[in-house]
Amino acid sequence: MSDWHVNASTAERYVDGTLAEPDCWSVERHVEGCAPCAGRVSRAVGAGPAGVLLGDVRASLLARVQGETLAPAQGRLPTRLWWAVGPALRGAWALALVVVAAGAVGLARGADFAGARSLLLALAPVIPVAGVAVSYGRHTDPLHEIAASTPRGGLRLLLMRTVAVLAVSLPVLAVAGLLLPGTSVTAPGPATWLLPGLALTLAALALGGYVGSRTAAALVGGGWLLAVALPCLGGSAPAQTLAERLGEQLSLYLDGQTAQTSWAAALVLCAAVVAVRRNVYDHWETM
């Protein structure tokens, strides 16, 4: 077969349908690896009855592509951004973020609840973790397998959506913390949760390379909530006492140079794990 090529007569018979079926198979198989013969068959097709029809299809396609290229790009950029930010900002997580932030401010200013800041600080570090968990993966994104197989997929897309989640959640929760009035209940400052929130988010990404995004988010988020809540659940006490206990427990985890330095070290360590295992995320959540 390496010495055989499609001549002009064979190409014409292939185009008009008079070539025997086994010979048609030979021509089709041969032109897959022989550019001169593929060009010869293509010219024969263009010279035949199908050439006019193919020319019309080509002209129509080029006109449509030119029209889309020359159309204003204002409508396409928001669509790309809307897809890039991921399902988290298009789903229930964004609503939950607003409910938590507005609920804390409402409890503090409307119901005069002294423990509103402590509750917000307890929930704030795990809200970005939940957002990342629902922003990437086959369980939330119907186009995940396609997106993950593109050059922009894998860790690059995961980090893009993580940044989108943080860009929305951090300002909203920070503003909510600043709007909370001061109370007599001991509680950390309104911005002390920011570094722990970043560290827990990267911890979920690092652990997710081993166990998957949802399991990692559940372990990291659940571990944080248990570490905060369990020491406060001792016996029966009025709400004020529970608020005080929660504030004191959060102060141990968030306040002071030692605590913040520890969170910074954890953040760097988790970032290093993600960087070292970056190839894992090319096929993350695709099975």
mmCIF file with all atom_site columns, C-alpha atoms in Angstrom, residues 25-211:
data_model
loop_
_atom_site.group_PDB
_atom_site.id
_atom_site.type_symbol
_atom_site.label_atom_id
_atom_site.label_alt_id
_atom_site.label_comp_id
_atom_site.label_asym_id
_atom_site.label_entity_id
_atom_site.label_seq_id
_atom_site.pdbx_PDB_ins_code
_atom_site.Cartn_x
_atom_site.Cartn_y
_atom_site.Cartn_z
_atom_site.occupancy
_atom_site.B_iso_or_equiv
_atom_site.pdbx_formal_charge
_atom_site.auth_seq_id
_atom_site.auth_comp_id
_atom_site.auth_asym_id
_atom_site.auth_atom_id
_atom_site.pdbx_PDB_model_num
ATOM 1   C CA . TRP A 1 25  ? -12.363 1.959  1.612  1.00 0.00 ? 25  TRP A CA 1
ATOM 2   C CA . SER A 1 26  ? -8.801  1.827  0.295  1.00 0.00 ? 26  SER A CA 1
ATOM 3   C CA . VAL A 1 27  ? -8.995  5.427  -0.923 1.00 0.00 ? 27  VAL A CA 1
ATOM 4   C CA . GLU A 1 28  ? -10.416 6.678  2.382  1.00 0.00 ? 28  GLU A CA 1
ATOM 5   C CA . ARG A 1 29  ? -7.781  4.824  4.389  1.00 0.00 ? 29  ARG A CA 1
ATOM 6   C CA . HIS A 1 30  ? -4.970  5.998  2.109  1.00 0.00 ? 30  HIS A CA 1
ATOM 7   C CA . VAL A 1 31  ? -5.818  9.719  2.119  1.00 0.00 ? 31  VAL A CA 1
ATOM 8   C CA . GLU A 1 32  ? -5.643  9.753  5.942  1.00 0.00 ? 32  GLU A CA 1
ATOM 9   C CA . GLY A 1 33  ? -1.848  9.599  5.678  1.00 0.00 ? 33  GLY A CA 1
ATOM 10  C CA . CYS A 1 34  ? -1.120  10.898 2.162  1.00 0.00 ? 34  CYS A CA 1
ATOM 11  C CA . ALA A 1 35  ? -1.480  14.655 1.718  1.00 0.00 ? 35  ALA A CA 1
ATOM 12  C CA . PRO A 1 36  ? -0.986  14.709 -2.119 1.00 0.00 ? 36  PRO A CA 1
ATOM 13  C CA . CYS A 1 37  ? -3.707  12.107 -2.645 1.00 0.00 ? 37  CYS A CA 1
ATOM 14  C CA . ALA A 1 38  ? -5.993  13.883 -0.175 1.00 0.00 ? 38  ALA A CA 1
ATOM 15  C CA . GLY A 1 39  ? -5.538  17.071 -2.181 1.00 0.00 ? 39  GLY A CA 1
ATOM 16  C CA . ARG A 1 40  ? -6.241  15.205 -5.427 1.00 0.00 ? 40  ARG A CA 1
ATOM 17  C CA . VAL A 1 41  ? -9.494  13.786 -4.055 1.00 0.00 ? 41  VAL A CA 1
ATOM 18  C CA . SER A 1 42  ? -10.458 17.187 -2.644 1.00 0.00 ? 42  SER A CA 1
ATOM 19  C CA . ARG A 1 43  ? -9.961  18.851 -6.037 1.00 0.00 ? 43  ARG A CA 1
ATOM 20  C CA . ALA A 1 44  ? -12.052 16.145 -7.664 1.00 0.00 ? 44  ALA A CA 1
ATOM 21  C CA . VAL A 1 45  ? -14.848 16.774 -5.178 1.00 0.00 ? 45  VAL A CA 1
ATOM 22  C CA . GLY A 1 46  ? -14.665 20.504 -5.845 1.00 0.00 ? 46  GLY A CA 1
ATOM 23  C CA . ALA A 1 47  ? -14.901 19.965 -9.589 1.00 0.00 ? 47  ALA A CA 1
ATOM 24  C CA . GLY A 1 48  ? -17.910 17.675 -9.276 1.00 0.00 ? 48  GLY A CA 1
ATOM 25  C CA . PRO A 1 49  ? -21.584 18.353 -8.511 1.00 0.00 ? 49  PRO A CA 1
ATOM 26  C CA . ALA A 1 50  ? -20.874 18.544 -4.789 1.00 0.00 ? 50  ALA A CA 1
ATOM 27  C CA . GLY A 1 51  ? -18.420 21.391 -5.315 1.00 0.00 ? 51  GLY A CA 1
ATOM 28  C CA . VAL A 1 52  ? -21.158 23.996 -5.767 1.00 0.00 ? 52  VAL A CA 1
ATOM 29  C CA . LEU A 1 53  ? -22.972 22.895 -2.636 1.00 0.00 ? 53  LEU A CA 1
ATOM 30  C CA . LEU A 1 54  ? -19.770 22.837 -0.573 1.00 0.00 ? 54  LEU A CA 1
ATOM 31  C CA . GLY A 1 55  ? -18.892 26.309 -1.882 1.00 0.00 ? 55  GLY A CA 1
ATOM 32  C CA . ASP A 1 56  ? -22.246 27.650 -0.718 1.00 0.00 ? 56  ASP A CA 1
ATOM 33  C CA . VAL A 1 57  ? -21.813 26.056 2.704  1.00 0.00 ? 57  VAL A CA 1
ATOM 34  C CA . ARG A 1 58  ? -18.297 27.480 3.015  1.00 0.00 ? 58  ARG A CA 1
ATOM 35  C CA . ALA A 1 59  ? -19.423 30.979 2.028  1.00 0.00 ? 59  ALA A CA 1
ATOM 36  C CA . SER A 1 60  ? -22.318 30.877 4.497  1.00 0.00 ? 60  SER A CA 1
ATOM 37  C CA . LEU A 1 61  ? -20.053 29.662 7.293  1.00 0.00 ? 61  LEU A CA 1
ATOM 38  C CA . LEU A 1 62  ? -17.441 32.333 6.623  1.00 0.00 ? 62  LEU A CA 1
ATOM 39  C CA . ALA A 1 63  ? -20.099 35.056 6.587  1.00 0.00 ? 63  ALA A CA 1
ATOM 40  C CA . ARG A 1 64  ? -21.459 33.876 9.911  1.00 0.00 ? 64  ARG A CA 1
ATOM 41  C CA . VAL A 1 65  ? -18.012 33.680 11.511 1.00 0.00 ? 65  VAL A CA 1
ATOM 42  C CA . GLN A 1 66  ? -17.140 37.146 10.209 1.00 0.00 ? 66  GLN A CA 1
ATOM 43  C CA . GLY A 1 67  ? -20.379 38.532 11.598 1.00 0.00 ? 67  GLY A CA 1
ATOM 44  C CA . GLU A 1 68  ? -19.705 37.077 15.046 1.00 0.00 ? 68  GLU A CA 1
ATOM 45  C CA . THR A 1 69  ? -16.119 38.339 14.985 1.00 0.00 ? 69  THR A CA 1
ATOM 46  C CA . LEU A 1 70  ? -17.174 41.869 14.092 1.00 0.00 ? 70  LEU A CA 1
ATOM 47  C CA . ALA A 1 71  ? -20.054 41.912 16.584 1.00 0.00 ? 71  ALA A CA 1
ATOM 48  C CA . PRO A 1 72  ? -19.523 43.939 19.767 1.00 0.00 ? 72  PRO A CA 1
ATOM 49  C CA . ALA A 1 73  ? -17.766 41.945 22.466 1.00 0.00 ? 73  ALA A CA 1
ATOM 50  C CA . GLN A 1 74  ? -19.677 43.512 25.360 1.00 0.00 ? 74  GLN A CA 1
ATOM 51  C CA . GLY A 1 75  ? -22.108 40.621 25.571 1.00 0.00 ? 75  GLY A CA 1
ATOM 52  C CA . ARG A 1 76  ? -19.457 37.894 25.510 1.00 0.00 ? 76  ARG A CA 1
ATOM 53  C CA . LEU A 1 77  ? -17.201 39.090 28.323 1.00 0.00 ? 77  LEU A CA 1
ATOM 54  C CA . PRO A 1 78  ? -19.850 38.880 31.078 1.00 0.00 ? 78  PRO A CA 1
ATOM 55  C CA . THR A 1 79  ? -20.774 35.409 29.814 1.00 0.00 ? 79  THR A CA 1
ATOM 56  C CA . ARG A 1 80  ? -17.178 34.224 30.063 1.00 0.00 ? 80  ARG A CA 1
ATOM 57  C CA . LEU A 1 81  ? -16.786 35.735 33.522 1.00 0.00 ? 81  LEU A CA 1
ATOM 58  C CA . TRP A 1 82  ? -20.093 34.211 34.626 1.00 0.00 ? 82  TRP A CA 1
ATOM 59  C CA . TRP A 1 83  ? -18.837 30.782 33.570 1.00 0.00 ? 83  TRP A CA 1
ATOM 60  C CA . ALA A 1 84  ? -15.357 31.303 35.005 1.00 0.00 ? 84  ALA A CA 1
ATOM 61  C CA . VAL A 1 85  ? -16.492 32.200 38.519 1.00 0.00 ? 85  VAL A CA 1
ATOM 62  C CA . GLY A 1 86  ? -18.143 28.831 38.836 1.00 0.00 ? 86  GLY A CA 1
ATOM 63  C CA . PRO A 1 87  ? -21.389 27.441 40.247 1.00 0.00 ? 87  PRO A CA 1
ATOM 64  C CA . ALA A 1 88  ? -20.783 28.799 43.764 1.00 0.00 ? 88  ALA A CA 1
ATOM 65  C CA . LEU A 1 89  ? -21.548 32.405 42.839 1.00 0.00 ? 89  LEU A CA 1
ATOM 66  C CA . ARG A 1 90  ? -24.536 31.311 40.758 1.00 0.00 ? 90  ARG A CA 1
ATOM 67  C CA . GLY A 1 91  ? -26.153 29.067 43.352 1.00 0.00 ? 91  GLY A CA 1
ATOM 68  C CA . ALA A 1 92  ? -27.356 28.773 46.914 1.00 0.00 ? 92  ALA A CA 1
ATOM 69  C CA . TRP A 1 93  ? -23.935 29.444 48.431 1.00 0.00 ? 93  TRP A CA 1
ATOM 70  C CA . ALA A 1 94  ? -24.049 33.134 47.480 1.00 0.00 ? 94  ALA A CA 1
ATOM 71  C CA . LEU A 1 95  ? -27.487 33.416 49.079 1.00 0.00 ? 95  LEU A CA 1
ATOM 72  C CA . ALA A 1 96  ? -26.213 31.682 52.229 1.00 0.00 ? 96  ALA A CA 1
ATOM 73  C CA . LEU A 1 97  ? -23.317 34.145 52.401 1.00 0.00 ? 97  LEU A CA 1
ATOM 74  C CA . VAL A 1 98  ? -25.696 37.107 52.317 1.00 0.00 ? 98  VAL A CA 1
ATOM 75  C CA . VAL A 1 99  ? -28.001 35.474 54.886 1.00 0.00 ? 99  VAL A CA 1
ATOM 76  C CA . VAL A 1 100 ? -25.130 34.889 57.329 1.00 0.00 ? 100 VAL A CA 1
ATOM 77  C CA . ALA A 1 101 ? -23.765 38.423 56.978 1.00 0.00 ? 101 ALA A CA 1
ATOM 78  C CA . ALA A 1 102 ? -27.143 40.156 57.090 1.00 0.00 ? 102 ALA A CA 1
ATOM 79  C CA . GLY A 1 103 ? -28.372 37.851 59.853 1.00 0.00 ? 103 GLY A CA 1
ATOM 80  C CA . ALA A 1 104 ? -25.430 38.704 62.113 1.00 0.00 ? 104 ALA A CA 1
ATOM 81  C CA . VAL A 1 105 ? -25.964 42.439 61.616 1.00 0.00 ? 105 VAL A CA 1
ATOM 82  C CA . GLY A 1 106 ? -29.702 42.049 62.146 1.00 0.00 ? 106 GLY A CA 1
ATOM 83  C CA . LEU A 1 107 ? -29.249 40.067 65.359 1.00 0.00 ? 107 LEU A CA 1
ATOM 84  C CA . ALA A 1 108 ? -26.808 42.617 66.736 1.00 0.00 ? 108 ALA A CA 1
ATOM 85  C CA . ARG A 1 109 ? -28.652 45.800 65.790 1.00 0.00 ? 109 ARG A CA 1
ATOM 86  C CA . GLY A 1 110 ? -32.244 44.621 65.605 1.00 0.00 ? 110 GLY A CA 1
ATOM 87  C CA . ALA A 1 111 ? -32.417 42.059 68.396 1.00 0.00 ? 111 ALA A CA 1
ATOM 88  C CA . ASP A 1 112 ? -29.530 43.438 70.484 1.00 0.00 ? 112 ASP A CA 1
ATOM 89  C CA . PHE A 1 113 ? -27.946 39.974 70.616 1.00 0.00 ? 113 PHE A CA 1
ATOM 90  C CA . ALA A 1 114 ? -24.571 40.279 72.318 1.00 0.00 ? 114 ALA A CA 1
ATOM 91  C CA . GLY A 1 115 ? -23.117 37.119 70.756 1.00 0.00 ? 115 GLY A CA 1
ATOM 92  C CA . ALA A 1 116 ? -23.659 38.136 67.117 1.00 0.00 ? 116 ALA A CA 1
ATOM 93  C CA . ARG A 1 117 ? -19.988 38.939 66.535 1.00 0.00 ? 117 ARG A CA 1
ATOM 94  C CA . SER A 1 118 ? -18.878 35.628 68.040 1.00 0.00 ? 118 SER A CA 1
ATOM 95  C CA . LEU A 1 119 ? -21.303 33.708 65.840 1.00 0.00 ? 119 LEU A CA 1
ATOM 96  C CA . LEU A 1 120 ? -20.101 35.549 62.748 1.00 0.00 ? 120 LEU A CA 1
ATOM 97  C CA . LEU A 1 121 ? -16.459 34.925 63.610 1.00 0.00 ? 121 LEU A CA 1
ATOM 98  C CA . ALA A 1 122 ? -17.192 31.246 64.194 1.00 0.00 ? 122 ALA A CA 1
ATOM 99  C CA . LEU A 1 123 ? -18.858 30.806 60.800 1.00 0.00 ? 123 LEU A CA 1
ATOM 100 C CA . ALA A 1 124 ? -16.806 33.222 58.676 1.00 0.00 ? 124 ALA A CA 1
ATOM 101 C CA . PRO A 1 125 ? -13.647 31.057 58.251 1.00 0.00 ? 125 PRO A CA 1
ATOM 102 C CA . VAL A 1 126 ? -15.598 28.078 56.854 1.00 0.00 ? 126 VAL A CA 1
ATOM 103 C CA . ILE A 1 127 ? -17.878 29.994 54.464 1.00 0.00 ? 127 ILE A CA 1
ATOM 104 C CA . PRO A 1 128 ? -15.134 30.319 51.796 1.00 0.00 ? 128 PRO A CA 1
ATOM 105 C CA . VAL A 1 129 ? -14.348 26.617 52.287 1.00 0.00 ? 129 VAL A CA 1
ATOM 106 C CA . ALA A 1 130 ? -17.945 25.734 51.452 1.00 0.00 ? 130 ALA A CA 1
ATOM 107 C CA . GLY A 1 131 ? -17.882 28.075 48.468 1.00 0.00 ? 131 GLY A CA 1
ATOM 108 C CA . VAL A 1 132 ? -14.800 26.414 47.005 1.00 0.00 ? 132 VAL A CA 1
ATOM 109 C CA . ALA A 1 133 ? -16.302 22.962 47.580 1.00 0.00 ? 133 ALA A CA 1
ATOM 110 C CA . VAL A 1 134 ? -19.355 23.776 45.456 1.00 0.00 ? 134 VAL A CA 1
ATOM 111 C CA . SER A 1 135 ? -17.537 25.786 42.792 1.00 0.00 ? 135 SER A CA 1
ATOM 112 C CA . TYR A 1 136 ? -15.513 22.981 41.213 1.00 0.00 ? 136 TYR A CA 1
ATOM 113 C CA . GLY A 1 137 ? -16.325 19.362 40.471 1.00 0.00 ? 137 GLY A CA 1
ATOM 114 C CA . ARG A 1 138 ? -18.717 17.083 38.650 1.00 0.00 ? 138 ARG A CA 1
ATOM 115 C CA . HIS A 1 139 ? -21.231 17.232 41.499 1.00 0.00 ? 139 HIS A CA 1
ATOM 116 C CA . THR A 1 140 ? -21.981 20.926 40.895 1.00 0.00 ? 140 THR A CA 1
ATOM 117 C CA . ASP A 1 141 ? -20.766 21.831 37.396 1.00 0.00 ? 141 ASP A CA 1
ATOM 118 C CA . PRO A 1 142 ? -22.487 19.964 34.510 1.00 0.00 ? 142 PRO A CA 1
ATOM 119 C CA . LEU A 1 143 ? -19.634 21.006 32.171 1.00 0.00 ? 143 LEU A CA 1
ATOM 120 C CA . HIS A 1 144 ? -16.883 19.993 34.570 1.00 0.00 ? 144 HIS A CA 1
ATOM 121 C CA . GLU A 1 145 ? -15.458 17.111 32.514 1.00 0.00 ? 145 GLU A CA 1
ATOM 122 C CA . ILE A 1 146 ? -15.202 19.340 29.452 1.00 0.00 ? 146 ILE A CA 1
ATOM 123 C CA . ALA A 1 147 ? -13.734 22.283 31.383 1.00 0.00 ? 147 ALA A CA 1
ATOM 124 C CA . ALA A 1 148 ? -11.214 20.128 33.243 1.00 0.00 ? 148 ALA A CA 1
ATOM 125 C CA . SER A 1 149 ? -9.882  18.676 29.981 1.00 0.00 ? 149 SER A CA 1
ATOM 126 C CA . THR A 1 150 ? -9.053  22.087 28.494 1.00 0.00 ? 150 THR A CA 1
ATOM 127 C CA . PRO A 1 151 ? -5.680  23.856 28.926 1.00 0.00 ? 151 PRO A CA 1
ATOM 128 C CA . ARG A 1 152 ? -7.391  26.250 31.341 1.00 0.00 ? 152 ARG A CA 1
ATOM 129 C CA . GLY A 1 153 ? -8.766  23.398 33.428 1.00 0.00 ? 153 GLY A CA 1
ATOM 130 C CA . GLY A 1 154 ? -7.262  21.638 36.395 1.00 0.00 ? 154 GLY A CA 1
ATOM 131 C CA . LEU A 1 155 ? -5.489  23.691 39.040 1.00 0.00 ? 155 LEU A CA 1
ATOM 132 C CA . ARG A 1 156 ? -5.704  26.896 37.004 1.00 0.00 ? 156 ARG A CA 1
ATOM 133 C CA . LEU A 1 157 ? -9.506  26.803 36.852 1.00 0.00 ? 157 LEU A CA 1
ATOM 134 C CA . LEU A 1 158 ? -9.721  25.677 40.480 1.00 0.00 ? 158 LEU A CA 1
ATOM 135 C CA . LEU A 1 159 ? -7.619  28.623 41.650 1.00 0.00 ? 159 LEU A CA 1
ATOM 136 C CA . MET A 1 160 ? -9.598  31.015 39.451 1.00 0.00 ? 160 MET A CA 1
ATOM 137 C CA . ARG A 1 161 ? -12.837 29.938 41.091 1.00 0.00 ? 161 ARG A CA 1
ATOM 138 C CA . THR A 1 162 ? -11.258 29.978 44.537 1.00 0.00 ? 162 THR A CA 1
ATOM 139 C CA . VAL A 1 163 ? -10.189 33.583 43.996 1.00 0.00 ? 163 VAL A CA 1
ATOM 140 C CA . ALA A 1 164 ? -13.729 34.415 42.829 1.00 0.00 ? 164 ALA A CA 1
ATOM 141 C CA . VAL A 1 165 ? -15.195 32.910 46.008 1.00 0.00 ? 165 VAL A CA 1
ATOM 142 C CA . LEU A 1 166 ? -12.719 34.777 48.209 1.00 0.00 ? 166 LEU A CA 1
ATOM 143 C CA . ALA A 1 167 ? -13.228 38.031 46.306 1.00 0.00 ? 167 ALA A CA 1
ATOM 144 C CA . VAL A 1 168 ? -16.926 37.905 47.142 1.00 0.00 ? 168 VAL A CA 1
ATOM 145 C CA . SER A 1 169 ? -16.953 36.367 50.612 1.00 0.00 ? 169 SER A CA 1
ATOM 146 C CA . LEU A 1 170 ? -14.083 38.250 52.257 1.00 0.00 ? 170 LEU A CA 1
ATOM 147 C CA . PRO A 1 171 ? -15.421 41.790 51.629 1.00 0.00 ? 171 PRO A CA 1
ATOM 148 C CA . VAL A 1 172 ? -19.013 40.861 52.506 1.00 0.00 ? 172 VAL A CA 1
ATOM 149 C CA . LEU A 1 173 ? -18.065 39.218 55.795 1.00 0.00 ? 173 LEU A CA 1
ATOM 150 C CA . ALA A 1 174 ? -15.505 41.913 56.633 1.00 0.00 ? 174 ALA A CA 1
ATOM 151 C CA . VAL A 1 175 ? -18.076 44.676 56.138 1.00 0.00 ? 175 VAL A CA 1
ATOM 152 C CA . ALA A 1 176 ? -20.599 42.736 58.220 1.00 0.00 ? 176 ALA A CA 1
ATOM 153 C CA . GLY A 1 177 ? -18.034 42.459 61.022 1.00 0.00 ? 177 GLY A CA 1
ATOM 154 C CA . LEU A 1 178 ? -17.346 46.179 60.918 1.00 0.00 ? 178 LEU A CA 1
ATOM 155 C CA . LEU A 1 179 ? -21.078 46.950 61.088 1.00 0.00 ? 179 LEU A CA 1
ATOM 156 C CA . LEU A 1 180 ? -21.511 44.953 64.277 1.00 0.00 ? 180 LEU A CA 1
ATOM 157 C CA . PRO A 1 181 ? -21.676 47.222 67.342 1.00 0.00 ? 181 PRO A CA 1
ATOM 158 C CA . GLY A 1 182 ? -19.360 46.729 70.285 1.00 0.00 ? 182 GLY A CA 1
ATOM 159 C CA . THR A 1 183 ? -20.749 44.652 73.152 1.00 0.00 ? 183 THR A CA 1
ATOM 160 C CA . SER A 1 184 ? -19.772 43.648 76.647 1.00 0.00 ? 184 SER A CA 1
ATOM 161 C CA . VAL A 1 185 ? -19.081 40.093 75.454 1.00 0.00 ? 185 VAL A CA 1
ATOM 162 C CA . THR A 1 186 ? -15.407 39.345 74.935 1.00 0.00 ? 186 THR A CA 1
ATOM 163 C CA . ALA A 1 187 ? -14.757 38.551 71.275 1.00 0.00 ? 187 ALA A CA 1
ATOM 164 C CA . PRO A 1 188 ? -11.833 38.860 68.856 1.00 0.00 ? 188 PRO A CA 1
ATOM 165 C CA . GLY A 1 189 ? -11.561 41.789 66.465 1.00 0.00 ? 189 GLY A CA 1
ATOM 166 C CA . PRO A 1 190 ? -13.779 41.755 63.356 1.00 0.00 ? 190 PRO A CA 1
ATOM 167 C CA . ALA A 1 191 ? -10.845 41.096 61.000 1.00 0.00 ? 191 ALA A CA 1
ATOM 168 C CA . THR A 1 192 ? -9.050  38.379 62.967 1.00 0.00 ? 192 THR A CA 1
ATOM 169 C CA . TRP A 1 193 ? -10.807 35.624 60.997 1.00 0.00 ? 193 TRP A CA 1
ATOM 170 C CA . LEU A 1 194 ? -9.343  36.644 57.609 1.00 0.00 ? 194 LEU A CA 1
ATOM 171 C CA . LEU A 1 195 ? -6.040  34.793 57.881 1.00 0.00 ? 195 LEU A CA 1
ATOM 172 C CA . PRO A 1 196 ? -7.666  31.653 59.363 1.00 0.00 ? 196 PRO A CA 1
ATOM 173 C CA . GLY A 1 197 ? -10.250 31.753 56.573 1.00 0.00 ? 197 GLY A CA 1
ATOM 174 C CA . LEU A 1 198 ? -7.521  31.793 53.921 1.00 0.00 ? 198 LEU A CA 1
ATOM 175 C CA . ALA A 1 199 ? -5.603  29.032 55.704 1.00 0.00 ? 199 ALA A CA 1
ATOM 176 C CA . LEU A 1 200 ? -8.676  26.794 56.010 1.00 0.00 ? 200 LEU A CA 1
ATOM 177 C CA . THR A 1 201 ? -9.513  27.353 52.339 1.00 0.00 ? 201 THR A CA 1
ATOM 178 C CA . LEU A 1 202 ? -6.020  26.294 51.251 1.00 0.00 ? 202 LEU A CA 1
ATOM 179 C CA . ALA A 1 203 ? -6.176  23.385 53.685 1.00 0.00 ? 203 ALA A CA 1
ATOM 180 C CA . ALA A 1 204 ? -9.355  22.181 51.954 1.00 0.00 ? 204 ALA A CA 1
ATOM 181 C CA . LEU A 1 205 ? -7.609  22.451 48.564 1.00 0.00 ? 205 LEU A CA 1
ATOM 182 C CA . ALA A 1 206 ? -4.548  20.576 49.798 1.00 0.00 ? 206 ALA A CA 1
ATOM 183 C CA . LEU A 1 207 ? -6.576  17.830 51.479 1.00 0.00 ? 207 LEU A CA 1
ATOM 184 C CA . GLY A 1 208 ? -8.882  17.685 48.474 1.00 0.00 ? 208 GLY A CA 1
ATOM 185 C CA . GLY A 1 209 ? -5.986  16.410 46.382 1.00 0.00 ? 209 GLY A CA 1
ATOM 186 C CA . TYR A 1 210 ? -6.196  13.237 48.449 1.00 0.00 ? 210 TYR A CA 1
ATOM 187 C CA . VAL A 1 211 ? -9.883  12.751 49.290 1.00 0.00 ? 211 VAL A CA 1
#
